[in-house]
Amino acid sequence: MVYKKDLRKQAIYEDNMGFWFEFRGKYVPYKNQLWSGSDTEDSHLRSEKTHPEKFRYWKDRSINYNYNNLGFRSDFNFKPGMKGDLYLGCSFTEGIGLPLECTWPSLLSTELGTRGFNLGTGGYSIDTCFRYLVAAHNFGLKFKRVFLLVPPPNRYEQIIKDNSMFKPFLNERHQEDIIFHTMPNMMNHYWSDNTILSGKNELIVGYLIGSESNALINSYKTTLAIEAFTKKVGAKLYYRSFAELNKHPMRKAMKEGVSKTNTVPARDGHYSSIFHESLKNLFMKELFKKPIL
């Protein structure tokens, strides 16, 4: 690893932090499924009343979620020595709610004629993006370009492997977690019954994700860390942020997209294929410094 000297200066060694360098996704390897993450059969059935146009579009269609040997959504397995472009992000990069071919990493890879390693993982943070970047290099993937869609703010990774003060607040399912992922409005399932009854979870959640300012600064400084590491390993970073794109004038069309010609609406609450096509065009414009027609 080209960065071992830097790690030693911080007293970080593989014998005590090896789990952090493990290259594996969130999902069960070699699994093929029809539903994933926020894209559930129940939510799809409920959309018949809440989003009837979208329900009709997906009524007789299906989505294939194929997770490869490392638990990432991909139609091929990742092996050391493979060459390609690296894609980092959350569910908007993984493509929850859409076929794989509609996601911006697939669209951009097709446009560039290159292999794409999609490391997007639903619900995870900019912290995860940095960890996956380091792990991908350590695993042996060969890349000269890294494309990043910075996930929404107020998401973090907390290493709790050795945090005996925090673990008693967690329920049995999460007691053995090595890394704790925070995400607004989706954290109550973490806590033990005693924690919820005492109300202490509000204090913990407030401390972890209560500040938007802290979240934005964390996104910025971690993006800088990703850029620095990318440069250190001889690659170049291209990035956009979800916070930026979420203010796009076409936000409503990107989210729904049902009435647009040749547009695929996301089956769950994510953005439609318009979002992914627009993001692909933004990266192409940045790559080649010319307008995309």
PDB file of C-alpha atoms in Angstrom:
ATOM      1  CA  MET A   1       0.000   0.000   0.000  1.00  0.00           C
ATOM      2  CA  VAL A   2       1.407   3.372  -1.011  1.00  0.00           C
ATOM      3  CA  TYR A   3      -0.009   4.965   2.130  1.00  0.00           C
ATOM      4  CA  LYS A   4       1.398   2.600   4.803  1.00  0.00           C
ATOM      5  CA  LYS A   5       3.867   5.224   5.996  1.00  0.00           C
ATOM      6  CA  ASP A   6       1.009   7.681   6.559  1.00  0.00           C
ATOM      7  CA  LEU A   7      -0.918   5.081   8.541  1.00  0.00           C
ATOM      8  CA  ARG A   8       2.045   4.326  10.774  1.00  0.00           C
ATOM      9  CA  LYS A   9       2.317   8.006  11.660  1.00  0.00           C
ATOM     10  CA  GLN A  10      -1.247   7.765  12.976  1.00  0.00           C
ATOM     11  CA  ALA A  11      -0.599   4.445  14.779  1.00  0.00           C
ATOM     12  CA  ILE A  12      -3.008   2.655  12.416  1.00  0.00           C
ATOM     13  CA  TYR A  13      -1.933  -0.896  11.590  1.00  0.00           C
ATOM     14  CA  GLU A  14      -3.676  -3.760   9.821  1.00  0.00           C
ATOM     15  CA  ASP A  15      -3.341  -5.981  12.894  1.00  0.00           C
ATOM     16  CA  ASN A  16      -5.531  -3.619  14.938  1.00  0.00           C
ATOM     17  CA  MET A  17      -7.569  -1.971  12.161  1.00  0.00           C
ATOM     18  CA  GLY A  18      -7.665  -4.698   9.527  1.00  0.00           C
ATOM     19  CA  PHE A  19     -11.471  -4.738   9.454  1.00  0.00           C
ATOM     20  CA  TRP A  20     -11.414  -1.155   8.152  1.00  0.00           C
ATOM     21  CA  PHE A  21      -9.510  -2.235   5.045  1.00  0.00           C
ATOM     22  CA  GLU A  22     -11.830  -5.144   4.235  1.00  0.00           C
ATOM     23  CA  PHE A  23     -13.377  -4.695   0.814  1.00  0.00           C
ATOM     24  CA  ARG A  24     -16.942  -5.896   1.043  1.00  0.00           C
ATOM     25  CA  GLY A  25     -20.315  -4.346   0.389  1.00  0.00           C
ATOM     26  CA  LYS A  26     -23.437  -4.166   2.516  1.00  0.00           C
ATOM     27  CA  TYR A  27     -25.255  -7.034   0.823  1.00  0.00           C
ATOM     28  CA  VAL A  28     -24.969 -10.814   0.821  1.00  0.00           C
ATOM     29  CA  PRO A  29     -22.503 -11.838  -1.927  1.00  0.00           C
ATOM     30  CA  TYR A  30     -23.734 -13.760  -4.965  1.00  0.00           C
ATOM     31  CA  LYS A  31     -27.346 -12.848  -4.240  1.00  0.00           C
ATOM     32  CA  ASN A  32     -29.967 -12.113  -6.868  1.00  0.00           C
ATOM     33  CA  GLN A  33     -33.212 -10.547  -5.664  1.00  0.00           C
ATOM     34  CA  LEU A  34     -36.258  -8.632  -6.921  1.00  0.00           C
ATOM     35  CA  TRP A  35     -36.446  -6.097  -4.081  1.00  0.00           C
ATOM     36  CA  SER A  36     -33.779  -4.218  -2.141  1.00  0.00           C
ATOM     37  CA  GLY A  37     -33.444  -1.466   0.462  1.00  0.00           C
ATOM     38  CA  SER A  38     -36.271   1.074   0.309  1.00  0.00           C
ATOM     39  CA  ASP A  39     -37.623  -0.625  -2.826  1.00  0.00           C
ATOM     40  CA  THR A  40     -39.979  -3.096  -1.178  1.00  0.00           C
ATOM     41  CA  GLU A  41     -42.990  -4.971  -2.471  1.00  0.00           C
ATOM     42  CA  ASP A  42     -45.158  -3.370   0.230  1.00  0.00           C
ATOM     43  CA  SER A  43     -44.156   0.160  -0.767  1.00  0.00           C
ATOM     44  CA  HIS A  44     -44.812  -0.689  -4.414  1.00  0.00           C
ATOM     45  CA  LEU A  45     -48.327  -1.935  -3.618  1.00  0.00           C
ATOM     46  CA  ARG A  46     -49.038   1.185  -1.534  1.00  0.00           C
ATOM     47  CA  SER A  47     -48.037   3.362  -4.480  1.00  0.00           C
ATOM     48  CA  GLU A  48     -51.189   2.246  -6.318  1.00  0.00           C
ATOM     49  CA  LYS A  49     -52.994   4.876  -4.239  1.00  0.00           C
ATOM     50  CA  THR A  50     -50.226   7.426  -3.696  1.00  0.00           C
ATOM     51  CA  HIS A  51     -48.544   7.339  -7.138  1.00  0.00           C
ATOM     52  CA  PRO A  52     -50.935   5.545  -9.533  1.00  0.00           C
ATOM     53  CA  GLU A  53     -48.981   6.420 -12.717  1.00  0.00           C
ATOM     54  CA  LYS A  54     -45.790   4.976 -11.279  1.00  0.00           C
ATOM     55  CA  PHE A  55     -47.636   1.904 -10.026  1.00  0.00           C
ATOM     56  CA  ARG A  56     -49.066   1.258 -13.492  1.00  0.00           C
ATOM     57  CA  TYR A  57     -45.618   1.603 -15.060  1.00  0.00           C
ATOM     58  CA  TRP A  58     -44.116  -1.041 -12.749  1.00  0.00           C
ATOM     59  CA  LYS A  59     -47.147  -3.309 -12.422  1.00  0.00           C
ATOM     60  CA  ASP A  60     -45.933  -5.783 -15.054  1.00  0.00           C
ATOM     61  CA  ARG A  61     -42.216  -4.979 -14.884  1.00  0.00           C
ATOM     62  CA  SER A  62     -39.494  -6.157 -12.511  1.00  0.00           C
ATOM     63  CA  ILE A  63     -36.030  -5.081 -11.337  1.00  0.00           C
ATOM     64  CA  ASN A  64     -33.105  -7.438 -10.943  1.00  0.00           C
ATOM     65  CA  TYR A  65     -30.814  -6.647  -8.025  1.00  0.00           C
ATOM     66  CA  ASN A  66     -27.713  -8.739  -8.594  1.00  0.00           C
ATOM     67  CA  TYR A  67     -24.991  -8.518  -5.931  1.00  0.00           C
ATOM     68  CA  ASN A  68     -21.558  -9.797  -6.884  1.00  0.00           C
ATOM     69  CA  ASN A  69     -18.813 -11.697  -5.045  1.00  0.00           C
ATOM     70  CA  LEU A  70     -18.144  -8.703  -2.771  1.00  0.00           C
ATOM     71  CA  GLY A  71     -21.749  -7.674  -2.114  1.00  0.00           C
ATOM     72  CA  PHE A  72     -21.896  -4.755  -4.569  1.00  0.00           C
ATOM     73  CA  ARG A  73     -24.601  -4.316  -7.187  1.00  0.00           C
ATOM     74  CA  SER A  74     -22.857  -5.402 -10.374  1.00  0.00           C
ATOM     75  CA  ASP A  75     -23.288  -7.769 -13.306  1.00  0.00           C
ATOM     76  CA  PHE A  76     -19.696  -8.993 -12.901  1.00  0.00           C
ATOM     77  CA  ASN A  77     -17.411 -10.040 -10.035  1.00  0.00           C
ATOM     78  CA  PHE A  78     -14.556  -7.828  -8.827  1.00  0.00           C
ATOM     79  CA  LYS A  79     -11.078  -9.358  -8.947  1.00  0.00           C
ATOM     80  CA  PRO A  80      -7.636  -7.949  -8.047  1.00  0.00           C
ATOM     81  CA  GLY A  81      -5.888  -6.463 -11.068  1.00  0.00           C
ATOM     82  CA  MET A  82      -9.086  -5.497 -12.893  1.00  0.00           C
ATOM     83  CA  LYS A  83      -8.968  -2.100 -14.606  1.00  0.00           C
ATOM     84  CA  GLY A  84     -11.821   0.390 -14.771  1.00  0.00           C
ATOM     85  CA  ASP A  85     -13.397   3.517 -13.304  1.00  0.00           C
ATOM     86  CA  LEU A  86     -14.499   3.678  -9.669  1.00  0.00           C
ATOM     87  CA  TYR A  87     -17.960   4.953  -8.683  1.00  0.00           C
ATOM     88  CA  LEU A  88     -18.724   6.030  -5.109  1.00  0.00           C
ATOM     89  CA  GLY A  89     -21.994   7.078  -3.473  1.00  0.00           C
ATOM     90  CA  CYS A  90     -25.154   5.902  -1.747  1.00  0.00           C
ATOM     91  CA  SER A  91     -28.459   4.508  -3.079  1.00  0.00           C
ATOM     92  CA  PHE A  92     -28.547   7.192  -5.781  1.00  0.00           C
ATOM     93  CA  THR A  93     -25.360   5.588  -7.129  1.00  0.00           C
ATOM     94  CA  GLU A  94     -26.332   1.982  -6.441  1.00  0.00           C
ATOM     95  CA  GLY A  95     -29.577   2.732  -8.271  1.00  0.00           C
ATOM     96  CA  ILE A  96     -32.231   1.564  -5.823  1.00  0.00           C
ATOM     97  CA  GLY A  97     -35.627   1.603  -7.523  1.00  0.00           C
ATOM     98  CA  LEU A  98     -34.200   1.381 -11.051  1.00  0.00           C
ATOM     99  CA  PRO A  99     -32.712  -1.266 -13.363  1.00  0.00           C
ATOM    100  CA  LEU A 100     -28.916  -1.284 -13.242  1.00  0.00           C
ATOM    101  CA  GLU A 101     -28.623  -0.063 -16.832  1.00  0.00           C
ATOM    102  CA  CYS A 102     -30.487   3.161 -15.896  1.00  0.00           C
ATOM    103  CA  THR A 103     -28.043   4.200 -13.179  1.00  0.00           C
ATOM    104  CA  TRP A 104     -25.574   7.024 -13.783  1.00  0.00           C
ATOM    105  CA  PRO A 105     -22.484   4.775 -13.318  1.00  0.00           C
ATOM    106  CA  SER A 106     -23.777   2.367 -15.989  1.00  0.00           C
ATOM    107  CA  LEU A 107     -24.699   5.226 -18.322  1.00  0.00           C
ATOM    108  CA  LEU A 108     -21.322   6.905 -17.877  1.00  0.00           C
ATOM    109  CA  SER A 109     -19.375   3.653 -18.273  1.00  0.00           C
ATOM    110  CA  THR A 110     -21.262   2.903 -21.479  1.00  0.00           C
ATOM    111  CA  GLU A 111     -20.605   6.406 -22.806  1.00  0.00           C
ATOM    112  CA  LEU A 112     -16.892   6.151 -21.991  1.00  0.00           C
ATOM    113  CA  GLY A 113     -16.544   2.550 -23.146  1.00  0.00           C
ATOM    114  CA  THR A 114     -14.909   1.504 -19.873  1.00  0.00           C
ATOM    115  CA  ARG A 115     -15.558  -1.030 -17.119  1.00  0.00           C
ATOM    116  CA  GLY A 116     -17.197   0.536 -14.071  1.00  0.00           C
ATOM    117  CA  PHE A 117     -16.808  -0.589 -10.457  1.00  0.00           C
ATOM    118  CA  ASN A 118     -20.046   0.599  -8.813  1.00  0.00           C
ATOM    119  CA  LEU A 119     -19.457   0.781  -5.046  1.00  0.00           C
ATOM    120  CA  GLY A 120     -22.655   2.720  -4.349  1.00  0.00           C
ATOM    121  CA  THR A 121     -24.359   1.461  -1.189  1.00  0.00           C
ATOM    122  CA  GLY A 122     -27.847   2.440  -0.047  1.00  0.00           C
ATOM    123  CA  GLY A 123     -28.105   4.409   3.200  1.00  0.00           C
ATOM    124  CA  TYR A 124     -24.375   4.881   3.645  1.00  0.00           C
ATOM    125  CA  SER A 125     -22.330   8.063   3.944  1.00  0.00           C
ATOM    126  CA  ILE A 126     -19.427  10.054   2.563  1.00  0.00           C
ATOM    127  CA  ASP A 127     -17.382   8.330   5.301  1.00  0.00           C
ATOM    128  CA  THR A 128     -18.185   5.003   3.642  1.00  0.00           C
ATOM    129  CA  CYS A 129     -17.104   6.402   0.277  1.00  0.00           C
ATOM    130  CA  PHE A 130     -13.653   7.182   1.666  1.00  0.00           C
ATOM    131  CA  ARG A 131     -13.358   3.748   3.291  1.00  0.00           C
ATOM    132  CA  TYR A 132     -14.421   1.952   0.102  1.00  0.00           C
ATOM    133  CA  LEU A 133     -11.910   3.985  -1.929  1.00  0.00           C
ATOM    134  CA  VAL A 134      -9.040   2.927   0.320  1.00  0.00           C
ATOM    135  CA  ALA A 135     -10.298  -0.667   0.442  1.00  0.00           C
ATOM    136  CA  ALA A 136     -10.693  -0.853  -3.353  1.00  0.00           C
ATOM    137  CA  HIS A 137      -7.079   0.221  -3.810  1.00  0.00           C
ATOM    138  CA  ASN A 138      -5.921  -2.183  -1.115  1.00  0.00           C
ATOM    139  CA  PHE A 139      -7.924  -4.998  -2.774  1.00  0.00           C
ATOM    140  CA  GLY A 140      -6.111  -4.420  -6.047  1.00  0.00           C
ATOM    141  CA  LEU A 141      -8.626  -2.742  -8.345  1.00  0.00           C
ATOM    142  CA  LYS A 142      -6.808  -0.577 -10.903  1.00  0.00           C
ATOM    143  CA  PHE A 143      -8.411   2.802 -11.593  1.00  0.00           C
ATOM    144  CA  LYS A 144      -7.344   6.159 -12.980  1.00  0.00           C
ATOM    145  CA  ARG A 145     -10.673   7.931 -12.500  1.00  0.00           C
ATOM    146  CA  VAL A 146     -12.944   8.120  -9.480  1.00  0.00           C
ATOM    147  CA  PHE A 147     -16.500   9.449  -9.840  1.00  0.00           C
ATOM    148  CA  LEU A 148     -18.260  10.475  -6.635  1.00  0.00           C
ATOM    149  CA  LEU A 149     -21.822  11.548  -5.919  1.00  0.00           C
ATOM    150  CA  VAL A 150     -21.541  12.883  -2.367  1.00  0.00           C
ATOM    151  CA  PRO A 151     -24.425  11.328  -0.348  1.00  0.00           C
ATOM    152  CA  PRO A 152     -26.948  13.480   1.521  1.00  0.00           C
ATOM    153  CA  PRO A 153     -25.496  15.075   4.678  1.00  0.00           C
ATOM    154  CA  ASN A 154     -26.202  13.953   8.256  1.00  0.00           C
ATOM    155  CA  ARG A 155     -24.932  10.454   7.600  1.00  0.00           C
ATOM    156  CA  TYR A 156     -21.821   9.142   9.330  1.00  0.00           C
ATOM    157  CA  GLU A 157     -19.820   6.025  10.056  1.00  0.00           C
ATOM    158  CA  GLN A 158     -18.873   5.420  13.673  1.00  0.00           C
ATOM    159  CA  ILE A 159     -16.383   2.659  14.488  1.00  0.00           C
ATOM    160  CA  ILE A 160     -17.797   0.936  17.564  1.00  0.00           C
ATOM    161  CA  LYS A 161     -15.775  -2.289  17.546  1.00  0.00           C
ATOM    162  CA  ASP A 162     -13.991  -1.220  20.733  1.00  0.00           C
ATOM    163  CA  ASN A 163     -16.599   1.209  22.112  1.00  0.00           C
ATOM    164  CA  SER A 164     -17.891  -0.496  25.252  1.00  0.00           C
ATOM    165  CA  MET A 165     -19.581   2.729  26.408  1.00  0.00           C
ATOM    166  CA  PHE A 166     -21.854   2.932  23.356  1.00  0.00           C
ATOM    167  CA  LYS A 167     -22.757  -0.709  22.738  1.00  0.00           C
ATOM    168  CA  PRO A 168     -25.087  -1.106  25.769  1.00  0.00           C
ATOM    169  CA  PHE A 169     -27.455   1.361  24.108  1.00  0.00           C
ATOM    170  CA  LEU A 170     -27.835  -0.919  21.073  1.00  0.00           C
ATOM    171  CA  ASN A 171     -30.210  -3.835  20.649  1.00  0.00           C
ATOM    172  CA  GLU A 172     -28.940  -7.400  20.277  1.00  0.00           C
ATOM    173  CA  ARG A 173     -28.917  -7.253  16.493  1.00  0.00           C
ATOM    174  CA  HIS A 174     -26.384  -4.409  16.520  1.00  0.00           C
ATOM    175  CA  GLN A 175     -24.345  -5.400  19.577  1.00  0.00           C
ATOM    176  CA  GLU A 176     -21.773  -7.129  17.372  1.00  0.00           C
ATOM    177  CA  ASP A 177     -21.552  -4.339  14.800  1.00  0.00           C
ATOM    178  CA  ILE A 178     -18.068  -3.142  13.950  1.00  0.00           C
ATOM    179  CA  ILE A 179     -19.250   0.042  12.252  1.00  0.00           C
ATOM    180  CA  PHE A 180     -22.399   1.976  13.149  1.00  0.00           C
ATOM    181  CA  HIS A 181     -24.121   3.866  10.299  1.00  0.00           C
ATOM    182  CA  THR A 182     -26.297   6.858  11.118  1.00  0.00           C
ATOM    183  CA  MET A 183     -29.086   8.151   8.916  1.00  0.00           C
ATOM    184  CA  PRO A 184     -31.888  10.615   9.867  1.00  0.00           C
ATOM    185  CA  ASN A 185     -35.373   9.200  10.494  1.00  0.00           C
ATOM    186  CA  MET A 186     -34.124   5.608  10.327  1.00  0.00           C
ATOM    187  CA  MET A 187     -32.354   5.080  13.624  1.00  0.00           C
ATOM    188  CA  ASN A 188     -34.961   3.865  16.138  1.00  0.00           C
ATOM    189  CA  HIS A 189     -34.391   0.216  15.206  1.00  0.00           C
ATOM    190  CA  TYR A 190     -30.856   0.413  16.631  1.00  0.00           C
ATOM    191  CA  TRP A 191     -31.669   0.936  20.293  1.00  0.00           C
ATOM    192  CA  SER A 192     -32.319  -1.465  23.137  1.00  0.00           C
ATOM    193  CA  ASP A 193     -35.714  -1.332  24.826  1.00  0.00           C
ATOM    194  CA  ASN A 194     -34.233   0.306  27.923  1.00  0.00           C
ATOM    195  CA  THR A 195     -32.697   3.044  25.831  1.00  0.00           C
ATOM    196  CA  ILE A 196     -35.974   3.858  24.077  1.00  0.00           C
ATOM    197  CA  LEU A 197     -37.982   3.793  27.324  1.00  0.00           C
ATOM    198  CA  SER A 198     -35.513   6.102  29.068  1.00  0.00           C
ATOM    199  CA  GLY A 199     -35.547   8.598  26.218  1.00  0.00           C
ATOM    200  CA  LYS A 200     -31.755   8.672  26.046  1.00  0.00           C
ATOM    201  CA  ASN A 201     -31.845   7.791  22.386  1.00  0.00           C
ATOM    202  CA  GLU A 202     -32.962  11.362  21.597  1.00  0.00           C
ATOM    203  CA  LEU A 203     -29.757  12.673  23.180  1.00  0.00           C
ATOM    204  CA  ILE A 204     -27.607  10.179  21.251  1.00  0.00           C
ATOM    205  CA  VAL A 205     -29.361  10.861  17.937  1.00  0.00           C
ATOM    206  CA  GLY A 206     -29.138  14.606  18.521  1.00  0.00           C
ATOM    207  CA  TYR A 207     -25.419  14.339  19.151  1.00  0.00           C
ATOM    208  CA  LEU A 208     -24.797  12.064  16.167  1.00  0.00           C
ATOM    209  CA  ILE A 209     -26.857  13.777  13.472  1.00  0.00           C
ATOM    210  CA  GLY A 210     -28.408  16.904  14.998  1.00  0.00           C
ATOM    211  CA  SER A 211     -26.284  19.551  13.288  1.00  0.00           C
ATOM    212  CA  GLU A 212     -26.689  20.315   9.587  1.00  0.00           C
ATOM    213  CA  SER A 213     -23.649  22.595   9.719  1.00  0.00           C
ATOM    214  CA  ASN A 214     -21.486  19.797  11.102  1.00  0.00           C
ATOM    215  CA  ALA A 215     -22.828  17.423   8.451  1.00  0.00           C
ATOM    216  CA  LEU A 216     -21.979  19.794   5.591  1.00  0.00           C
ATOM    217  CA  ILE A 217     -18.473  20.412   6.937  1.00  0.00           C
ATOM    218  CA  ASN A 218     -17.953  16.665   7.367  1.00  0.00           C
ATOM    219  CA  SER A 219     -19.002  16.105   3.744  1.00  0.00           C
ATOM    220  CA  TYR A 220     -16.602  18.806   2.579  1.00  0.00           C
ATOM    221  CA  LYS A 221     -13.550  17.649   4.526  1.00  0.00           C
ATOM    222  CA  THR A 222     -14.139  13.975   3.688  1.00  0.00           C
ATOM    223  CA  THR A 223     -14.483  14.868   0.003  1.00  0.00           C
ATOM    224  CA  LEU A 224     -11.108  16.620   0.290  1.00  0.00           C
ATOM    225  CA  ALA A 225      -9.690  13.451   1.878  1.00  0.00           C
ATOM    226  CA  ILE A 226     -11.072  11.383  -1.022  1.00  0.00           C
ATOM    227  CA  GLU A 227      -9.512  13.813  -3.494  1.00  0.00           C
ATOM    228  CA  ALA A 228      -6.135  13.676  -1.713  1.00  0.00           C
ATOM    229  CA  PHE A 229      -6.105   9.878  -1.541  1.00  0.00           C
ATOM    230  CA  THR A 230      -7.189   9.578  -5.164  1.00  0.00           C
ATOM    231  CA  LYS A 231      -4.270  11.792  -6.176  1.00  0.00           C
ATOM    232  CA  LYS A 232      -1.883   9.812  -3.973  1.00  0.00           C
ATOM    233  CA  VAL A 233      -2.666   6.595  -5.840  1.00  0.00           C
ATOM    234  CA  GLY A 234      -2.287   8.246  -9.246  1.00  0.00           C
ATOM    235  CA  ALA A 235      -5.937   8.791 -10.134  1.00  0.00           C
ATOM    236  CA  LYS A 236      -8.221  11.805 -10.575  1.00  0.00           C
ATOM    237  CA  LEU A 237     -11.468  12.618  -8.767  1.00  0.00           C
ATOM    238  CA  TYR A 238     -14.619  13.982 -10.385  1.00  0.00           C
ATOM    239  CA  TYR A 239     -17.501  14.727  -8.053  1.00  0.00           C
ATOM    240  CA  ARG A 240     -20.907  16.320  -7.583  1.00  0.00           C
ATOM    241  CA  SER A 241     -22.931  16.506  -4.385  1.00  0.00           C
ATOM    242  CA  PHE A 242     -26.492  15.404  -3.733  1.00  0.00           C
ATOM    243  CA  ALA A 243     -27.066  18.620  -1.756  1.00  0.00           C
ATOM    244  CA  GLU A 244     -26.207  20.602  -4.905  1.00  0.00           C
ATOM    245  CA  LEU A 245     -28.279  18.490  -7.316  1.00  0.00           C
ATOM    246  CA  ASN A 246     -31.242  18.397  -4.942  1.00  0.00           C
ATOM    247  CA  LYS A 247     -31.737  22.117  -5.700  1.00  0.00           C
ATOM    248  CA  HIS A 248     -31.811  21.490  -9.467  1.00  0.00           C
ATOM    249  CA  PRO A 249     -34.752  23.251 -11.216  1.00  0.00           C
ATOM    250  CA  MET A 250     -35.812  19.868 -12.666  1.00  0.00           C
ATOM    251  CA  ARG A 251     -36.018  18.264  -9.211  1.00  0.00           C
ATOM    252  CA  LYS A 252     -39.733  17.395  -9.487  1.00  0.00           C
ATOM    253  CA  ALA A 253     -39.324  15.880 -12.954  1.00  0.00           C
ATOM    254  CA  MET A 254     -36.278  13.921 -11.783  1.00  0.00           C
ATOM    255  CA  LYS A 255     -38.266  12.512  -8.880  1.00  0.00           C
ATOM    256  CA  GLU A 256     -41.404  11.528 -10.781  1.00  0.00           C
ATOM    257  CA  GLY A 257     -40.563  11.279 -14.463  1.00  0.00           C
ATOM    258  CA  VAL A 258     -43.593   9.162 -15.363  1.00  0.00           C
ATOM    259  CA  SER A 259     -44.988  11.467 -18.038  1.00  0.00           C
ATOM    260  CA  LYS A 260     -41.636  12.046 -19.740  1.00  0.00           C
ATOM    261  CA  THR A 261     -40.891  10.116 -22.938  1.00  0.00           C
ATOM    262  CA  ASN A 262     -38.347   7.313 -22.534  1.00  0.00           C
ATOM    263  CA  THR A 263     -38.049   8.053 -18.824  1.00  0.00           C
ATOM    264  CA  VAL A 264     -38.043   5.327 -16.192  1.00  0.00           C
ATOM    265  CA  PRO A 265     -39.569   6.340 -12.837  1.00  0.00           C
ATOM    266  CA  ALA A 266     -37.906   4.926  -9.749  1.00  0.00           C
ATOM    267  CA  ARG A 267     -40.173   2.257  -8.286  1.00  0.00           C
ATOM    268  CA  ASP A 268     -39.618   3.581  -4.762  1.00  0.00           C
ATOM    269  CA  GLY A 269     -39.040   7.192  -3.636  1.00  0.00           C
ATOM    270  CA  HIS A 270     -35.732   7.757  -5.436  1.00  0.00           C
ATOM    271  CA  TYR A 271     -35.231   9.940  -8.476  1.00  0.00           C
ATOM    272  CA  SER A 272     -36.111   8.812 -11.985  1.00  0.00           C
ATOM    273  CA  SER A 273     -33.764   8.050 -14.860  1.00  0.00           C
ATOM    274  CA  ILE A 274     -33.809  11.783 -15.732  1.00  0.00           C
ATOM    275  CA  PHE A 275     -31.620  12.380 -12.692  1.00  0.00           C
ATOM    276  CA  HIS A 276     -29.145   9.698 -13.745  1.00  0.00           C
ATOM    277  CA  GLU A 277     -29.008  10.900 -17.346  1.00  0.00           C
ATOM    278  CA  SER A 278     -28.484  14.494 -16.174  1.00  0.00           C
ATOM    279  CA  LEU A 279     -25.707  13.452 -13.805  1.00  0.00           C
ATOM    280  CA  LYS A 280     -23.999  11.427 -16.543  1.00  0.00           C
ATOM    281  CA  ASN A 281     -24.080  14.514 -18.777  1.00  0.00           C
ATOM    282  CA  LEU A 282     -22.592  16.706 -16.039  1.00  0.00           C
ATOM    283  CA  PHE A 283     -19.655  14.335 -15.646  1.00  0.00           C
ATOM    284  CA  MET A 284     -19.171  14.100 -19.410  1.00  0.00           C
ATOM    285  CA  LYS A 285     -19.124  17.886 -19.631  1.00  0.00           C
ATOM    286  CA  GLU A 286     -16.514  18.029 -16.869  1.00  0.00           C
ATOM    287  CA  LEU A 287     -14.425  15.309 -18.493  1.00  0.00           C
ATOM    288  CA  PHE A 288     -14.346  16.852 -21.930  1.00  0.00           C
ATOM    289  CA  LYS A 289     -15.016  20.523 -21.119  1.00  0.00           C
ATOM    290  CA  LYS A 290     -17.654  20.897 -23.795  1.00  0.00           C
ATOM    291  CA  PRO A 291     -21.454  21.117 -23.785  1.00  0.00           C
ATOM    292  CA  ILE A 292     -23.392  17.886 -24.087  1.00  0.00           C
ATOM    293  CA  LEU A 293     -26.241  18.074 -26.603  1.00  0.00           C
TER     294      LEU A 293
END
